[in-house]
Amino acid sequence: FFGTAVFAFEGIGLVLPLQNEMRKPSDFRRPIGVLNVGMSVVTMLYILIGSLSYLKYGDDIKGSVTLNLPEGDILAQSVKIIISLGILLTYALQFYIAVEIMYPNLQNWLGPFKYPVFAELTFRSVLVLITFIMAEAIPFLNLFISLVGAVSSSTLALLFPPILDLVTSYNCGDLKFITVVKNVIILLFGVVGCVTGTYESINSIISAFNKQ
């Protein structure tokens, strides 16, 4: 559960780039700013949809609740189409950071390209296609999502941020006791969640393969 829950907030990697691209970056971290409002809305939606789905299907709920929807129902199929369109139109956005890191190295290695825009779009498309193929090929995808969430998402969301905050505050001479306490608590929570989530996910994957 921990890994899947953390994985749901995989957009953590876009937080700093989004703030940097804003016209008024100061609005991002206000008490009622972009970050707090956005995360609050997303969290409430996750809780609402997850709770209603579990109340409806109980222990029979699948890795994605859309798999529980009836095949012949028009409304259910409409929901699947809308979700598919949402993923199609926003999925490539998740590669923003990865492309910003990887593409310059590719350009230095194979470039300069005659058509740089086409080359970058091709590179982005290939990355997206690779993940689509992996999602289709990997059995028990929900269990692997939980593993990825426990290992990488918890690291990005709960381990690196407090460490960076501590280092930055120390270098700036603004390290306060409350900052240390806050970051240590987050670090402990992240470490416990990462270890236990990874252990549970690996056990679930092994059990699932043994049952085949």
XYZ file of C-alpha atoms in Angstrom:
212
model
C 0.000 0.000 0.000
C 2.761 2.442 0.945
C 4.564 2.063 -2.368
C 1.398 2.469 -4.411
C 0.305 5.493 -2.390
C 3.662 7.228 -2.785
C 3.823 6.300 -6.470
C 0.536 8.134 -6.964
C 2.409 11.370 -6.230
C 5.153 10.697 -8.767
C 4.871 14.287 -10.003
C 7.218 15.327 -7.181
C 9.992 15.612 -9.756
C 8.138 18.450 -11.465
C 7.778 20.620 -8.372
C 10.979 22.657 -8.697
C 10.870 23.006 -12.514
C 7.254 24.137 -12.280
C 8.137 26.732 -9.669
C 11.054 27.983 -11.748
C 8.846 28.412 -14.817
C 6.167 30.405 -12.987
C 5.801 34.111 -13.616
C 5.630 34.653 -9.852
C 7.536 31.793 -8.172
C 6.692 33.223 -4.754
C 3.053 32.208 -5.297
C 4.086 28.571 -5.427
C 4.841 28.083 -1.727
C 2.293 30.391 -0.157
C -0.079 28.856 2.428
C -2.797 28.968 -0.213
C -0.433 28.699 -3.151
C -0.112 26.447 -6.157
C 1.624 23.590 -4.332
C -0.646 23.352 -1.292
C -3.885 23.840 -3.197
C -2.884 21.445 -5.967
C -1.704 18.702 -3.627
C -4.765 19.106 -1.399
C -7.139 18.699 -4.327
C -5.227 15.701 -5.685
C -5.081 14.047 -2.252
C -8.811 14.495 -1.679
C -9.565 13.035 -5.103
C -7.349 10.020 -4.419
C -8.984 9.412 -1.046
C -12.488 9.831 -2.472
C -12.001 7.574 -5.492
C -10.044 4.983 -3.517
C -12.594 4.826 -0.706
C -15.596 4.602 -3.017
C -13.896 1.960 -5.156
C -13.047 -0.182 -2.142
C -16.559 0.187 -0.727
C -17.933 -1.016 -4.058
C -15.604 -3.924 -4.847
C -13.954 -4.756 -1.515
C -11.155 -7.320 -1.680
C -12.043 -8.087 -5.301
C -10.727 -4.727 -6.444
C -7.975 -5.020 -9.058
C -4.749 -3.119 -9.613
C -6.699 -0.461 -11.490
C -10.333 0.038 -10.591
C -11.123 0.492 -14.281
C -10.528 -3.253 -14.665
C -13.490 -3.855 -12.360
C -15.859 -1.815 -14.492
C -18.361 -3.866 -16.530
C -17.342 -4.434 -20.134
C -20.755 -3.910 -21.679
C -21.700 -0.731 -19.846
C -21.533 2.413 -21.984
C -20.801 4.714 -19.044
C -17.983 2.456 -17.845
C -16.425 2.382 -21.294
C -16.742 6.163 -21.514
C -14.789 6.467 -18.269
C -12.045 4.241 -19.675
C -11.863 6.338 -22.840
C -11.628 9.579 -20.861
C -8.870 8.152 -18.648
C -7.003 6.931 -21.726
C -7.213 10.381 -23.306
C -6.032 11.978 -20.077
C -2.999 9.706 -19.968
C -2.325 10.234 -23.671
C -2.333 14.019 -23.344
C -0.333 14.283 -20.110
C 1.921 11.236 -20.019
C 4.796 12.799 -21.924
C 4.854 15.636 -19.384
C 6.212 13.186 -16.817
C 9.348 12.856 -18.955
C 10.128 16.555 -18.685
C 12.925 16.072 -16.151
C 14.251 12.883 -17.725
C 14.462 14.494 -21.155
C 16.102 17.625 -19.764
C 18.831 15.415 -18.289
C 19.211 12.773 -20.999
C 18.687 14.644 -24.262
C 21.670 17.043 -23.994
C 23.954 14.030 -23.481
C 22.416 12.314 -26.492
C 22.855 15.488 -28.510
C 26.511 15.738 -27.553
C 27.014 12.081 -28.417
C 25.165 11.855 -31.745
C 24.593 15.487 -32.676
C 24.387 18.086 -33.885
C 21.145 17.027 -35.543
C 19.999 18.467 -38.835
C 16.434 18.669 -37.523
C 16.795 19.218 -33.750
C 13.072 19.582 -33.035
C 12.262 16.357 -34.872
C 15.121 14.580 -33.091
C 13.889 15.668 -29.664
C 10.298 14.682 -30.436
C 11.505 11.300 -31.656
C 13.524 10.811 -28.482
C 10.528 11.686 -26.321
C 8.296 9.347 -28.326
C 10.740 6.467 -27.972
C 10.863 6.899 -24.195
C 7.079 6.873 -23.993
C 6.822 3.796 -26.223
C 9.384 1.933 -24.118
C 7.339 2.461 -20.967
C 4.141 1.455 -22.775
C 5.784 -1.790 -23.896
C 7.061 -2.463 -20.386
C 3.618 -1.836 -18.907
C 2.107 -4.309 -21.354
C 4.817 -6.927 -20.969
C 5.287 -6.939 -17.186
C 2.905 -9.283 -15.348
C 1.365 -8.108 -12.070
C 2.034 -4.494 -12.986
C 0.305 -3.244 -9.847
C 2.845 -5.080 -7.680
C 5.764 -3.655 -9.630
C 4.230 -0.191 -9.327
C 4.186 -0.700 -5.573
C 7.859 -1.723 -5.660
C 8.868 1.270 -7.772
C 6.902 3.553 -5.493
C 8.496 2.142 -2.353
C 12.037 2.387 -3.737
C 12.218 5.396 -6.027
C 9.165 7.518 -5.295
C 9.737 7.449 -1.544
C 13.356 8.420 -2.164
C 12.367 11.356 -4.352
C 9.502 12.513 -2.163
C 10.596 11.702 1.392
C 14.373 11.232 1.518
C 16.083 13.637 -0.871
C 13.996 16.771 -0.075
C 14.741 16.867 3.686
C 18.414 16.076 3.052
C 18.659 18.900 0.525
C 16.814 21.230 2.873
C 19.227 20.445 5.703
C 22.290 20.919 3.508
C 20.976 24.144 1.973
C 19.956 25.607 5.318
C 23.338 24.707 6.819
C 25.282 26.269 3.953
C 23.182 29.424 4.157
C 23.666 29.651 7.917
C 19.921 29.413 8.480
C 19.713 25.959 10.055
C 17.157 26.097 12.868
C 16.215 23.491 15.435
C 12.667 23.195 14.112
C 14.054 22.610 10.620
C 16.251 19.779 11.867
C 13.400 18.152 13.800
C 11.003 18.419 10.871
C 13.454 16.956 8.382
C 14.579 14.162 10.705
C 10.955 13.098 11.230
C 10.355 13.079 7.472
C 13.579 11.131 6.921
C 12.663 8.505 9.505
C 9.201 8.127 8.017
C 10.695 7.820 4.538
C 13.297 5.240 5.564
C 10.754 3.091 7.411
C 8.298 3.336 4.533
C 10.964 2.593 1.937
C 12.294 -0.475 3.756
C 8.954 -1.962 4.777
C 7.285 -1.082 1.478
C 10.096 -2.642 -0.539
C 10.085 -5.781 1.604
C 6.322 -6.192 1.326
C 6.307 -5.508 -2.424
C 9.040 -8.057 -3.113
C 7.223 -10.649 -1.007
C 3.981 -9.971 -2.885
C 5.724 -10.309 -6.255
C 7.350 -13.601 -5.233
C 4.035 -14.940 -3.939
C 2.229 -13.921 -7.117
C 4.763 -15.708 -9.333
C 4.718 -18.812 -7.133
C 0.940 -19.070 -7.517
C 1.201 -19.185 -11.311
